Each structure stands twice: as C-alpha cells, then as structure tokens.
PDB file of C-alpha atoms in Angstrom:
ATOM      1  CA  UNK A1174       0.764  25.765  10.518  1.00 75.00           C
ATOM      2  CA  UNK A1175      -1.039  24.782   7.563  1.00 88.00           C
ATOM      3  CA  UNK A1176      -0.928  20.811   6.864  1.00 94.00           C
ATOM      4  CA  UNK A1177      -0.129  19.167   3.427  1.00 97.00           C
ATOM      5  CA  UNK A1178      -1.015  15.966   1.900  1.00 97.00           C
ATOM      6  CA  UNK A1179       2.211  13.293   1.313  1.00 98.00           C
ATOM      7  CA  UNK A1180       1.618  10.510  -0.955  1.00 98.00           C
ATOM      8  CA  UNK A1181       4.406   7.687  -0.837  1.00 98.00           C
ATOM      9  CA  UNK A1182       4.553   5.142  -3.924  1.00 97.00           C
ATOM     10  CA  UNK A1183       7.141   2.910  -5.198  1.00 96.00           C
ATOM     11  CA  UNK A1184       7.399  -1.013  -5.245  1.00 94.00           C
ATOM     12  CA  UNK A1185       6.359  -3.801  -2.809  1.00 90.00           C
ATOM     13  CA  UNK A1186       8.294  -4.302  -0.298  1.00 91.00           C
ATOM     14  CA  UNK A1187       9.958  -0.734  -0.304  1.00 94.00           C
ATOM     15  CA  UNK A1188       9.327   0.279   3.423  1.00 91.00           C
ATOM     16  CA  UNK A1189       6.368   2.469   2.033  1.00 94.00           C
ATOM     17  CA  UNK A1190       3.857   1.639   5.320  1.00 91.00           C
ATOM     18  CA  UNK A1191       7.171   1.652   7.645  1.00 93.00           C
ATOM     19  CA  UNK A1192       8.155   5.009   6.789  1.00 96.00           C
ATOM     20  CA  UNK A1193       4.400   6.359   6.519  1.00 95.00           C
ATOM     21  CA  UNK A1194       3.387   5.416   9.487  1.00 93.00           C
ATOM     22  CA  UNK A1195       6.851   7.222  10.557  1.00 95.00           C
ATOM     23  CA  UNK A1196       5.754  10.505   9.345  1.00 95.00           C
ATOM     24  CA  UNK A1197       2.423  10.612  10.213  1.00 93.00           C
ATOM     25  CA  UNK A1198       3.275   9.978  13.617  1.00 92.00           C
ATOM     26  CA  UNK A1199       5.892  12.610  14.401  1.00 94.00           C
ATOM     27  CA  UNK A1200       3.616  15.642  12.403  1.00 94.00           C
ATOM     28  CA  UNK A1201       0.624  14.727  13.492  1.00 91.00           C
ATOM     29  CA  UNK A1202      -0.968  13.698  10.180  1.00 93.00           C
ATOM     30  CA  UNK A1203      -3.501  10.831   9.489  1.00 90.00           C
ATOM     31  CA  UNK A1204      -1.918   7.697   8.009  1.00 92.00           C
ATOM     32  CA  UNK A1205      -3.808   5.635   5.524  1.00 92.00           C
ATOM     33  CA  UNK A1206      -2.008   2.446   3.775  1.00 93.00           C
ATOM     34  CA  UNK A1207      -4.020   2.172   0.276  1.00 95.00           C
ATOM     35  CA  UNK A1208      -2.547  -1.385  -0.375  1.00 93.00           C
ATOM     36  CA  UNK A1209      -4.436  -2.597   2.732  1.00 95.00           C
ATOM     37  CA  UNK A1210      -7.432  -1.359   1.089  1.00 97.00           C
ATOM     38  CA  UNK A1211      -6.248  -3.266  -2.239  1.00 97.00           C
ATOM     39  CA  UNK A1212      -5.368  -6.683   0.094  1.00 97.00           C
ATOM     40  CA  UNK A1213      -8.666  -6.597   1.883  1.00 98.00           C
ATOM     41  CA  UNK A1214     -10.635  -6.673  -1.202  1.00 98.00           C
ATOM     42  CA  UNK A1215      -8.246 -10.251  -2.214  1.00 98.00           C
ATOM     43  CA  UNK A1216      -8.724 -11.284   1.197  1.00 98.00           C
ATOM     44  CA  UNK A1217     -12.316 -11.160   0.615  1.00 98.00           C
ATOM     45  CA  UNK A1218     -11.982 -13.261  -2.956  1.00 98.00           C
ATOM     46  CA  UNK A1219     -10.329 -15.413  -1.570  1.00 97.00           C
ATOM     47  CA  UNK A1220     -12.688 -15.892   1.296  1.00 97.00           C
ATOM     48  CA  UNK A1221     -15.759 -16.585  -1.181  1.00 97.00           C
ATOM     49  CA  UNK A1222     -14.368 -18.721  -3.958  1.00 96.00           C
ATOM     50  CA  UNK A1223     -13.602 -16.042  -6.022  1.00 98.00           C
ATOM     51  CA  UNK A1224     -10.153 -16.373  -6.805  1.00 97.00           C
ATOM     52  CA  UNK A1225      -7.793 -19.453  -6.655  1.00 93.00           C
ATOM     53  CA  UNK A1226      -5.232 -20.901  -8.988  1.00 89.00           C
ATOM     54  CA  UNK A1227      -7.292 -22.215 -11.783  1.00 90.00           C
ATOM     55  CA  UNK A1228      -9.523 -19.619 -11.209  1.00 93.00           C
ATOM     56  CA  UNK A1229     -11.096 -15.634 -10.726  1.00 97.00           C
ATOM     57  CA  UNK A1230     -14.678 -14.926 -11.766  1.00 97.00           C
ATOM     58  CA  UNK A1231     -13.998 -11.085 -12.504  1.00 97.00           C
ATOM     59  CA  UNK A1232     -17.874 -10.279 -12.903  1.00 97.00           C
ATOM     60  CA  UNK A1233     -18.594 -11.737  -9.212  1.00 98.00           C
ATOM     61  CA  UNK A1234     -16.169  -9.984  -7.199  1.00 98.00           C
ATOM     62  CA  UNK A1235     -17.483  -6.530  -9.315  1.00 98.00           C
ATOM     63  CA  UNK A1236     -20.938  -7.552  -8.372  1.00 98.00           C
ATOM     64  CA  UNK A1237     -19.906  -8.073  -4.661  1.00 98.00           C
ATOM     65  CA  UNK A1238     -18.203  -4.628  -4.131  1.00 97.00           C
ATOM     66  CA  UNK A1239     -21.205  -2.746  -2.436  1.00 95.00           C
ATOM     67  CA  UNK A1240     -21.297  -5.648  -0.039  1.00 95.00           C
ATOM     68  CA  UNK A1241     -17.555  -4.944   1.209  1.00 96.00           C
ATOM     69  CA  UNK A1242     -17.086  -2.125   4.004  1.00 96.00           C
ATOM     70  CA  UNK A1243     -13.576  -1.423   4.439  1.00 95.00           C
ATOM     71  CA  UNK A1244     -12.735   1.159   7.028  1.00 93.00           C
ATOM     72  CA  UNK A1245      -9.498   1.645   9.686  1.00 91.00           C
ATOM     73  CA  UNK A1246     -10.014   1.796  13.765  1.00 90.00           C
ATOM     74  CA  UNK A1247      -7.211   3.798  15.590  1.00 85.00           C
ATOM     75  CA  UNK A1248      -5.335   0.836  17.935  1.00 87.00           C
ATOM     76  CA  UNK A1249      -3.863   2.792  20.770  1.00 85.00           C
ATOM     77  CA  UNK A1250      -1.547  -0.062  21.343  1.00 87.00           C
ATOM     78  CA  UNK A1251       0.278  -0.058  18.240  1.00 84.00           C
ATOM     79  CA  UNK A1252      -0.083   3.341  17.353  1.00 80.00           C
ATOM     80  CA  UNK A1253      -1.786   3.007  14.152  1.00 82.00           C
ATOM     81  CA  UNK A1254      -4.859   2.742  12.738  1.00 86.00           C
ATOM     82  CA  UNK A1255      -5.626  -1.435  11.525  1.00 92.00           C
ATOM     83  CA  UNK A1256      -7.847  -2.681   8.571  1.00 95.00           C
ATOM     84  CA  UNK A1257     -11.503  -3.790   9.004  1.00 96.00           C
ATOM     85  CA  UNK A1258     -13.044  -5.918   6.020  1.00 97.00           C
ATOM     86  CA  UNK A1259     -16.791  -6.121   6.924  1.00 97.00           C
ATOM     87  CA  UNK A1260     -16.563  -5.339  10.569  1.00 96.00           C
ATOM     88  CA  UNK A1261     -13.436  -7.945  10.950  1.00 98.00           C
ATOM     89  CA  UNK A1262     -10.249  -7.145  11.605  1.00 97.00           C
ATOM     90  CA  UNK A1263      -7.916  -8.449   8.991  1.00 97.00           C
ATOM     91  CA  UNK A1264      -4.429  -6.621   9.739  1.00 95.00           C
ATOM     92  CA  UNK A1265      -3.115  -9.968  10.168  1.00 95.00           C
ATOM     93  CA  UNK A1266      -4.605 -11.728   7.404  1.00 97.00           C
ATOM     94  CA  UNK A1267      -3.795  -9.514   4.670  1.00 97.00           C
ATOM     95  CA  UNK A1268      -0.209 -10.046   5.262  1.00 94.00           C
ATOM     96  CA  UNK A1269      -0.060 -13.542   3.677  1.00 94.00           C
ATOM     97  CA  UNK A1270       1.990 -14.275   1.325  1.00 92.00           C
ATOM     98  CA  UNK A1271      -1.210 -15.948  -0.157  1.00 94.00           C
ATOM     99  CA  UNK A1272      -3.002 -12.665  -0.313  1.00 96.00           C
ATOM    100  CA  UNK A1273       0.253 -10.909  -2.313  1.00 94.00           C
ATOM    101  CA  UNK A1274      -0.010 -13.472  -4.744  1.00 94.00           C
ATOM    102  CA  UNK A1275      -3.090 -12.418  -6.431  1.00 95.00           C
ATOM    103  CA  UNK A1276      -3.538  -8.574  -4.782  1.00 95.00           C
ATOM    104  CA  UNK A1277      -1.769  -7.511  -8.308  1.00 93.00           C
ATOM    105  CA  UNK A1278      -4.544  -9.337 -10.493  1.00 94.00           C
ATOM    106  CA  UNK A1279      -7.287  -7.330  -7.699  1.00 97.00           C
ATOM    107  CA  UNK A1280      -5.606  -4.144  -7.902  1.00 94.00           C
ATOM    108  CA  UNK A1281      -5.827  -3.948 -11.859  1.00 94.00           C
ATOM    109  CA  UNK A1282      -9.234  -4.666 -12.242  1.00 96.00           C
ATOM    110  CA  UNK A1283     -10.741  -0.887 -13.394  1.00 96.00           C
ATOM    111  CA  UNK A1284     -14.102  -1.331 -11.069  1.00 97.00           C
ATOM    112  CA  UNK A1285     -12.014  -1.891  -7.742  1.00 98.00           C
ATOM    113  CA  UNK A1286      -9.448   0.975  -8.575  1.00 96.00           C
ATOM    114  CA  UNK A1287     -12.595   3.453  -8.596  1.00 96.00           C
ATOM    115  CA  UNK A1288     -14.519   2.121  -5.532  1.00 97.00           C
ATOM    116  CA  UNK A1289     -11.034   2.577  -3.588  1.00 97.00           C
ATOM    117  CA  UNK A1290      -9.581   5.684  -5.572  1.00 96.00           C
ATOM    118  CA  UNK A1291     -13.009   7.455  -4.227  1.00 96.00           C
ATOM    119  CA  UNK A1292     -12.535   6.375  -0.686  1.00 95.00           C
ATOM    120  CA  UNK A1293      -9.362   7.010  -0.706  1.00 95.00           C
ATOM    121  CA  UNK A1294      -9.740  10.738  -1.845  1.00 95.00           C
ATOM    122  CA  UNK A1295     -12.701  11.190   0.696  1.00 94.00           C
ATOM    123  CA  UNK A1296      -9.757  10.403   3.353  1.00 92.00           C
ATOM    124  CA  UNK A1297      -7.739  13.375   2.240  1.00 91.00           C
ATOM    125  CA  UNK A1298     -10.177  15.757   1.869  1.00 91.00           C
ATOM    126  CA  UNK A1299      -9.261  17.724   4.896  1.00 90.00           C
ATOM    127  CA  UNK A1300      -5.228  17.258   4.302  1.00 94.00           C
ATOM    128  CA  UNK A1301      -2.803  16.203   7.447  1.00 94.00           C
ATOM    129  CA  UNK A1302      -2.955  12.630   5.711  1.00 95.00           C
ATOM    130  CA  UNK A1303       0.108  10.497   4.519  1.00 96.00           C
ATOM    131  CA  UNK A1304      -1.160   7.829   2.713  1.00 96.00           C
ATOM    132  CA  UNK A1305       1.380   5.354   0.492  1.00 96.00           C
ATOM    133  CA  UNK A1306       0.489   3.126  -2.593  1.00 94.00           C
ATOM    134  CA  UNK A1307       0.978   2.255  -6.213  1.00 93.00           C
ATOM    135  CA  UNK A1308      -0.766   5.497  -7.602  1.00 94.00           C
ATOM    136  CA  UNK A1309      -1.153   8.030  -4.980  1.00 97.00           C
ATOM    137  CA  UNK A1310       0.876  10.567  -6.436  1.00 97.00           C
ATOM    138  CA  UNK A1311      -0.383  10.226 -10.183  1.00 96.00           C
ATOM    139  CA  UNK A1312      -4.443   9.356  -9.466  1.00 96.00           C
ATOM    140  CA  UNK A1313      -4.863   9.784  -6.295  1.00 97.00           C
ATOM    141  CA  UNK A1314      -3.926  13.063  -5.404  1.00 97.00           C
ATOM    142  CA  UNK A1315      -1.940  14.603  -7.777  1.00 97.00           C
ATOM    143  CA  UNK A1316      -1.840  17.706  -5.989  1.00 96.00           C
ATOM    144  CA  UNK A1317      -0.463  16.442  -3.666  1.00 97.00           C
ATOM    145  CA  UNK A1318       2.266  19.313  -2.202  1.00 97.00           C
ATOM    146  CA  UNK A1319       4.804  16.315  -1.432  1.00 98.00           C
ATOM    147  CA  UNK A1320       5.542  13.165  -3.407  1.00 98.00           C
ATOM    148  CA  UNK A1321       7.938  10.378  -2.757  1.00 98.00           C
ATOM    149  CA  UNK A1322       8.657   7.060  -4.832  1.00 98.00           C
ATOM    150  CA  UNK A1323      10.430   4.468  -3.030  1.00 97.00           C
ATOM    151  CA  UNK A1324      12.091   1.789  -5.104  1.00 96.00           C
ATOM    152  CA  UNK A1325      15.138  -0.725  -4.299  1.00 96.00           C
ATOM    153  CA  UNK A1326      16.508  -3.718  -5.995  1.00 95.00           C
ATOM    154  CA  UNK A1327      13.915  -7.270  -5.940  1.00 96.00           C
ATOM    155  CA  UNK A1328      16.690  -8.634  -4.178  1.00 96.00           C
ATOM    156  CA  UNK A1329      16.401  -6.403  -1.134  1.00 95.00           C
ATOM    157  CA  UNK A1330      13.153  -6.438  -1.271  1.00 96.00           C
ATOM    158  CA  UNK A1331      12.869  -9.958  -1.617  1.00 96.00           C
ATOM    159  CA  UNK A1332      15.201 -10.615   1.562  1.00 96.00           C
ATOM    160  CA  UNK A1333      13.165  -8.073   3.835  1.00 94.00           C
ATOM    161  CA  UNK A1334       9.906  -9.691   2.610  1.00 93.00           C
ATOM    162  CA  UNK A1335      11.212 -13.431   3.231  1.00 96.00           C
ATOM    163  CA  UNK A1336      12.700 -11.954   6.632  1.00 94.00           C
ATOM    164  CA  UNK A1337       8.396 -10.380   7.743  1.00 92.00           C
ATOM    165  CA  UNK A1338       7.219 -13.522   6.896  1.00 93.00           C
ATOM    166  CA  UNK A1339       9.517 -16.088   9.123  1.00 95.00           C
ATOM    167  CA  UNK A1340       9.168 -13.726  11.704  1.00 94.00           C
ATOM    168  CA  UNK A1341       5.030 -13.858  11.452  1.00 90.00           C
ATOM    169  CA  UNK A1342       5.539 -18.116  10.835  1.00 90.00           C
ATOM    170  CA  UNK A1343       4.634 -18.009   7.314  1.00 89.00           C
ATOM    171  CA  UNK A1344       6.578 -21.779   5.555  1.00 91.00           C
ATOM    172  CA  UNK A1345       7.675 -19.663   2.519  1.00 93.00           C
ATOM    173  CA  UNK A1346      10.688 -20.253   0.786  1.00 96.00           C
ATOM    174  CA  UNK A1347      13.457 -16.998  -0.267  1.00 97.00           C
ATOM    175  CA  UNK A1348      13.060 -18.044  -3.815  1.00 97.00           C
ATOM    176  CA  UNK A1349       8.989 -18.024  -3.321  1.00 96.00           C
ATOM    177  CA  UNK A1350       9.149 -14.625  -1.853  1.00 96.00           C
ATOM    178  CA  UNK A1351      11.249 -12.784  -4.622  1.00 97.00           C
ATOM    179  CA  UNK A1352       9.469 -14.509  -7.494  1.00 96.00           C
ATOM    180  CA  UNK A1353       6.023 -12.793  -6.355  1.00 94.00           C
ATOM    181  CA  UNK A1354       8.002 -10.048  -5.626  1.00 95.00           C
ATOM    182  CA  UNK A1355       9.459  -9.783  -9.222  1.00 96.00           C
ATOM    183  CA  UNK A1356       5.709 -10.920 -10.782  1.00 95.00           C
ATOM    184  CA  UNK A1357       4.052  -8.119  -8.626  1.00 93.00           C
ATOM    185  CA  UNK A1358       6.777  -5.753  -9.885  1.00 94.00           C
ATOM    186  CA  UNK A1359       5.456  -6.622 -13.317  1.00 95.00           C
ATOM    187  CA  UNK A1360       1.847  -6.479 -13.184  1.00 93.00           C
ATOM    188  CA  UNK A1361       1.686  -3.334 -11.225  1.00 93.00           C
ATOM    189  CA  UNK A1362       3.800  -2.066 -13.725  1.00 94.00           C
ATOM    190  CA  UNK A1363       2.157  -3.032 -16.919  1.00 94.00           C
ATOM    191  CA  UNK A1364      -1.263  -2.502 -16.293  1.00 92.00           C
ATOM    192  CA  UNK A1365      -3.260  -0.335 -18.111  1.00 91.00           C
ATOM    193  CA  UNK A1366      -5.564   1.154 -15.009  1.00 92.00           C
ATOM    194  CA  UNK A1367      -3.235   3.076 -13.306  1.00 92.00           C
ATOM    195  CA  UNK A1368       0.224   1.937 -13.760  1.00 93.00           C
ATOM    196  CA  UNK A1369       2.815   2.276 -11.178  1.00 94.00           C
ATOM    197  CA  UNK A1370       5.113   4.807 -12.184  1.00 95.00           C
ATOM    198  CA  UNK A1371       7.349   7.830 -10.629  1.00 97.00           C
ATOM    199  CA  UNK A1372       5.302  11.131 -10.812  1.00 97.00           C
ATOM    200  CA  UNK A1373       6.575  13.805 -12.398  1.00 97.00           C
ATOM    201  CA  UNK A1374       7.246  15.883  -9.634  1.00 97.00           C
ATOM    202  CA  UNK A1375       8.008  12.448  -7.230  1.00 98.00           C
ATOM    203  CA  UNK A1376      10.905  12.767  -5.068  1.00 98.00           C
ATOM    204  CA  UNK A1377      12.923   9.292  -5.361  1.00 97.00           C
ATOM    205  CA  UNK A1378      14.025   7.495  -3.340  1.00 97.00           C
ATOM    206  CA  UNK A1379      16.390   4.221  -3.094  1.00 96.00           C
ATOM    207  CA  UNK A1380      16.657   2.807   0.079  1.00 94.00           C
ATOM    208  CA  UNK A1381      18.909  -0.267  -0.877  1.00 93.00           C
ATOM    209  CA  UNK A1382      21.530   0.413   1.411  1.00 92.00           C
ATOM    210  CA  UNK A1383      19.398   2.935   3.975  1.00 92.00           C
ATOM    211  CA  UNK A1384      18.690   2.105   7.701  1.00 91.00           C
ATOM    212  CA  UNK A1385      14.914   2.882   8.447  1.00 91.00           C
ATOM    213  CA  UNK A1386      16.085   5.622  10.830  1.00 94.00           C
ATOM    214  CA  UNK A1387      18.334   7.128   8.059  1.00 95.00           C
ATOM    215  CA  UNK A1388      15.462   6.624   5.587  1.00 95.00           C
ATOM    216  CA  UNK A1389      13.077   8.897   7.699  1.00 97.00           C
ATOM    217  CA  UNK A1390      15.588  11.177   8.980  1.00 97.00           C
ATOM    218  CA  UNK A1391      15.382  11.721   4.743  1.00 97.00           C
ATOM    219  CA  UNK A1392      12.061  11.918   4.140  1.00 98.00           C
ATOM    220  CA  UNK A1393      10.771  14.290   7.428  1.00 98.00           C
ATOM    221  CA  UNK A1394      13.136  16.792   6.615  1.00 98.00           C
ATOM    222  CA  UNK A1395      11.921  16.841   3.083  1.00 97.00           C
ATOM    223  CA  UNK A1396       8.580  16.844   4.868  1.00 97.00           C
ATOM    224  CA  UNK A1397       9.662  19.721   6.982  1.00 96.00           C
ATOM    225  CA  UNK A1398      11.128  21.824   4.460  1.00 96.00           C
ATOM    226  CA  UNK A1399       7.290  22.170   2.283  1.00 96.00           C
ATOM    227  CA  UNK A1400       5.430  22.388   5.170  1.00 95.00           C
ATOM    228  CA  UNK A1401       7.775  25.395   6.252  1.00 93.00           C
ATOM    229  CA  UNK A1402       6.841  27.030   3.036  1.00 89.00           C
ATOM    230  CA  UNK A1403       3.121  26.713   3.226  1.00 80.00           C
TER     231      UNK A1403
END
C-alpha cells in the first residue's frame, strides 16, 4: 500500500501532537512535531541570553543557528520519538510555559523558518510521515495528499493548556495561560513569513466539544479513505 504524507496545522493548544502522534502510530507512519523544532530553537535563546523581557538580539541567535543540532531519538517507552537540542534532551523543557511565551517571536523570524522548513522537508522525503505545525500544509509540503487544520475556541484551549501545565507543576495562573494563548494566536497569525492559515484544500476541523478518541476516530478514517485511493 502506497504511504502518503499528512500535515496537521491549526492553533496552539488544538490537540495537533495528541492526535499526530495518534495516527502515526496506528498506520505505521513517522511522526515529526515541527513546533518542537520551533521551541527548541527558544529554548536555546533563552539558554544563552538571547531573549528575555527587555530583550532579543535577532542578529545573534541568526548567527548561532549552525551551532544548534536538533534531531528526534525513538523512546520505546513512550512510543514516540523526543526532541534533542545539541545532544540534550529537552522534551521536558520545551513545554514551559516560559518557552511559549516567546516561541511566536522565534518562529517569525525568516532565517529560522528556512533552517527548519529544510529539515523539515528532508524528513518527508520518503512519505509515511505525519508531521503537525503552523505551516505544514501551505510551506511545508503543499503536496501533501492529506491536510487537516485544527482550530477551537482560546477558551478551550486555554483550559486544556492551564490543565498540562498543573499536571507537569508549572505555578501558572488560567488567566496567564489564555492570554499567551490569545497573543500566540495573534502573532502566528499576522506574521508575514509564513502565516498560519487554513490551506486551501485543508480539511477543518473543530474539536471544541470532541473527545480525543472521537477526534481520531475522525481524522484516521479520513486518513483511511486517501490512502485507499492511492
């Protein structure tokens, strides 16, 4: 059976990695979760005194990008492949709700978009791959055979956010949580590199009021259906 490529965009928050991960598992495929990539990069800004709240030297962070290696390792345990920044896993550390404050600022500077758009492509050469993201359906691959874009209200999103980041011990506040929510939403909206936005040929879909096994139930037969066709 011939495999397909999947690309999965929408909003933060949306279940994009959760439902990924999902499909990739039961056909087989490669997963690859581009916002790590986008985190990793922050992470490492943060790390060096390149970003702050009074502060993000642009021109260092593009001069440092040949000195970041970011690459996934398969975890058996888990089932899924986790995030390396320079030979260091940083699954965990990526998840702040530090780093999603200034990912969106990262993620729209022009010189980081191409050093991960490349990678990412080189990923998906072969097909099999699910990968989800902010523009994997309109720069990534836009070929892709099967495009989804996940969206629900900042609310929702808000509360499942909060709800991830109690459970990992983060002291963040609901109204901290959908404010970067809601100024993430914006930014990645209104950039000019790569906006986020529903491809043309993007299958949406709302999962406000969908239970994550309803929500894949959704998207694998979708999934099913093209890969039927092939």
């Amino acid at each position: 059976m011939k495999k397909i490529t999947i690309a999965i965009d929408g909003f933060s928050s949306t279940g994009k990695s959760t439902v990924a991960k999902q499909l990739a598992k039961a056909l087989g495929y490669v997963y690859v979760d581009s916002g790590a990539m986008y985190r990793a990069v922050t992470l490492y800004a943060m790390q060096n005194g390149i970003i702050s709240n009074d502060h993000f030297d642009v021109e260092k962070l593009i001069a440092d990008l040949d000195r970041l290696k970011i690459n996934f390792k398969y975890n058996n345990a888990i089932g899924f492949a986790e995030i390396y920044l320079n030979g260091v896993n940083v699954e965990h550390d990526i998840r702040t709700l530090e780093v999603s404050q200034w990912v969106s600022q990262v993620a729209e500077i022009s010189e980081v978009r191409r050093m991960l758009v490349f990678q990412q492509q080189q990923m998906g050469k072969e097909k099999g791959v699910v990968m989800d993201g902010r523009d994997i359906g309109t720069v990534v691959f836009p070929e892709a055979e099967l495009k989804f874009f996940m969206t629900a209200s900042a609310e929702t999103r808000a509360k499942r956010r909060f709800k991830e980041l109690l459970e990992r011990n983060e002291n963040v506040s609901y109204e901290e949580v959908l404010k970067n929510v809601e100024s993430r939403d914006l930014i990645d909206s209104t950039r000019e590199d790569s906006p986020l936005k529903k491809a043309k040929d993007a299958i949406e879909i709302d999962n406000s009021s969908l239970s994550l096994e309803a929500q894949f139930e959704k998207l694998y037969a979708f999934a099913r259906e093209v890969i039927e066709k092939k």
